[in-house]
Amino acid sequence: MVALNFQMPDLPMQLNHAMFCRNQKVGYTPKPSYFYKEDFDPMEDKTYWYRSSPVTLTIKILTARLISIPKHRGGCYVTVTVHSIDTDQKTLKTPIDRKSVLSPKWYESSDHGMEFSIKMPQVAIIQFSVCDGASNEVLAQRCVPADYIREGYRSVILHNTFSEELELASLLVHVAVESASSLHDRCLPQDFDAIRIKEKSKKAKDLATMIYSSFKHGSVEQNQLQKYQDELEEHLNAIYDLKFSKVLFDLENPQQAFPL
């Protein structure tokens, strides 16, 4: 259980809003299946990196529109923060634009983009914050789950600090997603479960064929046969976990829930 103060426009409420806007607020938002493994340790990469499908996000902030900035203030800037486990937590920001009040631009400063290495994209949330250059006050913000961000040029619809949509206010950004393995290039994290299900299904099929052949011809010792059966059971359980998690996450089209 988590206690939240719904009267305060603070960061916990903003993160809560992003997490539970998945699936258009329908159904459950379960933990990733690898959280339930006995060897899971968030501080030890080797216990989850091959299950969590790490990604590298490169985000370029290009421009904003219809940002309400008081005239006496000193322009504005954008911060991009990854909220996740300690090793993924990171904040980067643009320079302050003092030229335009309603539509600040960062074309020249975004040549290389902001790079974020995310080891657990299934639990990470990306926050875009437009801040006042003089007081650092948050003028507009938007929190989005990392695994729902799509590649290319995107319009990020901005909210106020109460997570209420600001009419016409948005950021224009460019997003590049690179997976940890070249085999998964240009795949979004939510697609990786399907890849793993296919791989484990093939291994399970091969093991089942070996077990059947061993029973039929009696060519394998009992100890080795038991080993094959245990390994098959492990693959089948993994397939069940992946499919169960995917069903819960795909109750609704995620692209409709977060139209970036």
XYZ file of C-alpha atoms in Angstrom:
260
model
C 0.000 0.000 0.000
C 1.153 3.558 -0.778
C -0.235 6.715 0.853
C -0.585 9.738 -1.439
C -1.844 13.257 -0.759
C -4.274 13.916 -3.603
C -4.529 17.589 -2.615
C -0.864 18.292 -3.387
C 0.514 18.738 -6.942
C 3.770 17.000 -6.054
C 6.058 14.514 -7.805
C 4.580 11.333 -6.229
C 1.138 12.293 -7.532
C 2.508 13.026 -11.007
C 4.305 9.659 -11.148
C 1.185 7.911 -9.860
C -0.898 9.532 -12.593
C 1.520 8.341 -15.300
C 1.751 4.788 -13.956
C -1.992 4.267 -13.733
C -2.923 5.998 -16.988
C -1.733 2.845 -18.739
C -4.507 1.131 -20.680
C -6.700 4.226 -20.338
C -7.075 3.516 -16.598
C -8.510 0.048 -17.278
C -7.344 -3.172 -15.596
C -4.237 -3.820 -13.528
C -0.671 -2.518 -13.714
C 1.381 -5.500 -12.476
C 5.060 -5.623 -11.698
C 7.290 -7.120 -14.435
C 7.497 -10.920 -14.133
C 11.222 -10.867 -13.349
C 10.489 -9.032 -10.075
C 9.129 -12.331 -8.727
C 12.253 -14.395 -9.484
C 14.079 -15.665 -6.400
C 17.428 -14.318 -7.621
C 16.114 -10.828 -8.449
C 18.156 -7.991 -6.935
C 17.646 -4.457 -8.331
C 21.221 -3.556 -7.368
C 22.738 -6.518 -9.261
C 22.515 -6.174 -13.047
C 23.237 -9.845 -13.679
C 19.983 -10.896 -11.950
C 17.660 -9.091 -14.369
C 19.346 -7.434 -17.390
C 18.648 -10.398 -19.719
C 14.974 -10.347 -18.658
C 14.322 -6.608 -18.560
C 15.525 -5.697 -22.097
C 17.534 -2.525 -21.321
C 17.292 0.381 -23.763
C 19.066 3.644 -24.511
C 16.828 6.653 -25.168
C 18.171 9.693 -27.001
C 15.803 12.646 -26.641
C 16.177 15.960 -28.465
C 14.086 18.876 -27.219
C 13.307 21.038 -30.264
C 10.662 23.587 -29.318
C 7.651 24.295 -27.137
C 4.431 26.118 -27.856
C 1.987 28.202 -25.853
C 3.946 28.053 -22.611
C 2.618 30.636 -20.172
C 5.700 32.538 -18.951
C 5.284 35.829 -17.060
C 7.006 38.655 -18.962
C 9.174 39.725 -16.030
C 10.687 36.246 -15.738
C 13.975 35.119 -17.309
C 12.869 32.750 -20.069
C 12.506 29.000 -19.620
C 14.295 25.671 -19.961
C 13.308 21.998 -20.120
C 14.469 19.204 -17.835
C 14.116 15.525 -18.725
C 14.278 13.130 -15.784
C 14.239 9.341 -15.601
C 12.469 8.194 -12.424
C 13.362 4.584 -11.739
C 15.826 2.495 -9.732
C 18.898 4.345 -8.448
C 21.170 3.204 -11.290
C 18.709 4.536 -13.913
C 17.877 7.830 -12.176
C 19.148 10.768 -14.227
C 18.262 14.398 -15.015
C 19.432 16.501 -17.971
C 18.310 19.969 -19.054
C 18.411 22.390 -21.962
C 19.898 25.905 -21.875
C 17.583 28.776 -20.941
C 15.773 30.371 -23.881
C 15.234 34.070 -23.202
C 14.152 35.141 -26.691
C 10.639 33.782 -27.077
C 7.928 33.921 -24.427
C 5.264 31.649 -25.941
C 7.338 29.393 -28.202
C 10.896 28.863 -26.906
C 13.298 26.954 -29.166
C 16.308 24.716 -28.554
C 17.194 23.611 -32.099
C 20.844 24.655 -31.901
C 21.496 23.101 -28.492
C 19.871 19.746 -29.325
C 22.327 18.487 -31.957
C 23.452 15.506 -29.883
C 20.379 15.047 -27.718
C 20.024 13.810 -24.148
C 21.047 10.183 -23.703
C 19.558 7.923 -21.028
C 20.590 4.301 -20.422
C 17.617 2.554 -18.811
C 18.112 -0.926 -17.371
C 14.471 -1.424 -16.355
C 12.257 0.360 -18.924
C 9.170 -1.470 -17.640
C 9.256 0.478 -14.360
C 10.913 3.730 -15.480
C 8.934 6.939 -15.991
C 10.207 9.845 -18.105
C 9.255 13.332 -16.897
C 9.409 16.399 -19.143
C 9.337 19.649 -17.142
C 9.253 23.197 -18.526
C 10.755 25.445 -15.829
C 11.032 29.194 -15.322
C 14.579 30.420 -15.923
C 14.575 32.787 -12.951
C 12.763 30.918 -10.175
C 13.045 27.279 -11.440
C 9.283 27.018 -10.934
C 7.670 24.218 -12.961
C 5.374 25.863 -15.525
C 4.252 22.640 -17.246
C 5.151 18.973 -17.067
C 4.339 15.509 -18.405
C 5.197 12.065 -17.062
C 5.198 9.081 -19.455
C 6.177 5.425 -18.884
C 9.494 4.757 -20.637
C 8.249 1.648 -22.433
C 5.368 3.595 -24.032
C 7.555 6.202 -25.721
C 7.788 5.750 -29.499
C 10.529 6.709 -31.900
C 10.569 9.700 -34.238
C 9.252 13.253 -33.969
C 6.614 13.446 -31.238
C 4.361 16.091 -29.758
C 4.312 15.746 -25.971
C 1.033 17.132 -24.626
C 1.853 19.074 -21.455
C 0.015 19.066 -18.119
C 0.018 21.388 -15.149
C 1.424 20.228 -11.805
C -1.958 18.643 -10.961
C -1.586 16.435 -14.100
C -4.433 18.273 -15.825
C -3.975 18.869 -19.546
C -2.961 22.394 -20.550
C -4.891 23.494 -23.613
C -2.648 23.516 -26.734
C 0.606 23.486 -24.711
C 3.127 20.922 -25.954
C 6.761 20.065 -26.611
C 8.155 18.970 -29.966
C 10.804 16.307 -29.391
C 12.723 13.714 -31.358
C 13.167 10.274 -29.764
C 15.558 7.480 -30.743
C 15.299 4.066 -29.041
C 18.198 1.628 -29.129
C 17.998 -1.786 -27.468
C 20.902 -3.454 -25.684
C 21.133 -6.131 -28.384
C 21.540 -5.443 -32.095
C 19.044 -8.255 -32.717
C 16.332 -6.048 -31.202
C 17.230 -2.768 -32.933
C 14.277 -0.387 -33.333
C 12.037 -2.635 -31.191
C 10.211 -1.017 -28.312
C 10.438 -2.723 -24.917
C 6.836 -3.934 -24.960
C 7.700 -6.004 -28.077
C 10.528 -7.910 -26.376
C 8.239 -10.280 -24.458
C 6.926 -11.622 -27.778
C 10.501 -12.280 -28.923
C 11.358 -14.119 -25.700
C 8.142 -16.166 -25.867
C 9.082 -17.300 -29.374
C 12.619 -18.258 -28.303
C 11.469 -20.185 -25.227
C 8.691 -21.915 -27.181
C 11.281 -23.264 -29.640
C 13.472 -24.554 -26.797
C 10.461 -26.163 -25.110
C 9.461 -27.867 -28.373
C 12.993 -29.254 -28.845
C 13.061 -30.584 -25.273
C 9.633 -32.207 -25.670
C 10.851 -33.960 -28.837
C 13.964 -35.237 -27.007
C 11.884 -36.528 -24.081
C 9.473 -38.333 -26.400
C 12.336 -39.922 -28.309
C 13.978 -41.031 -25.049
C 10.774 -42.686 -23.826
C 10.258 -44.407 -27.149
C 13.782 -45.784 -27.611
C 15.024 -45.888 -24.000
C 18.318 -44.331 -25.093
C 18.746 -41.902 -22.148
C 19.434 -42.654 -18.478
C 16.790 -41.782 -15.901
C 18.837 -38.948 -14.357
C 19.333 -37.252 -17.723
C 15.667 -37.728 -18.579
C 14.639 -36.064 -15.316
C 16.964 -33.168 -16.143
C 15.233 -32.710 -19.523
C 11.810 -32.753 -17.829
C 12.836 -30.150 -15.224
C 14.255 -27.893 -17.937
C 11.062 -28.220 -19.988
C 8.957 -27.291 -16.974
C 11.122 -24.200 -16.393
C 10.650 -23.012 -19.999
C 6.892 -23.597 -19.857
C 6.605 -21.609 -16.614
C 8.606 -18.759 -18.151
C 6.299 -18.713 -21.200
C 3.259 -18.589 -18.911
C 4.717 -15.683 -16.914
C 5.492 -13.684 -20.068
C 2.083 -14.284 -21.647
C 0.212 -13.476 -18.417
C 2.081 -10.186 -18.036
C 1.462 -9.268 -21.690
C -2.293 -9.931 -21.419
C -2.579 -7.573 -18.445
C -0.574 -4.814 -20.129
C -2.384 -5.075 -23.470
C -5.975 -4.658 -22.275
C -6.045 -1.487 -24.366
C -3.835 -0.087 -27.086
C -1.008 1.787 -25.264
C -0.649 4.192 -28.198
C -4.162 5.453 -27.473
C -3.372 5.932 -23.792
C -0.224 7.970 -24.538
C -0.550 9.700 -27.948
C 2.996 11.046 -28.117
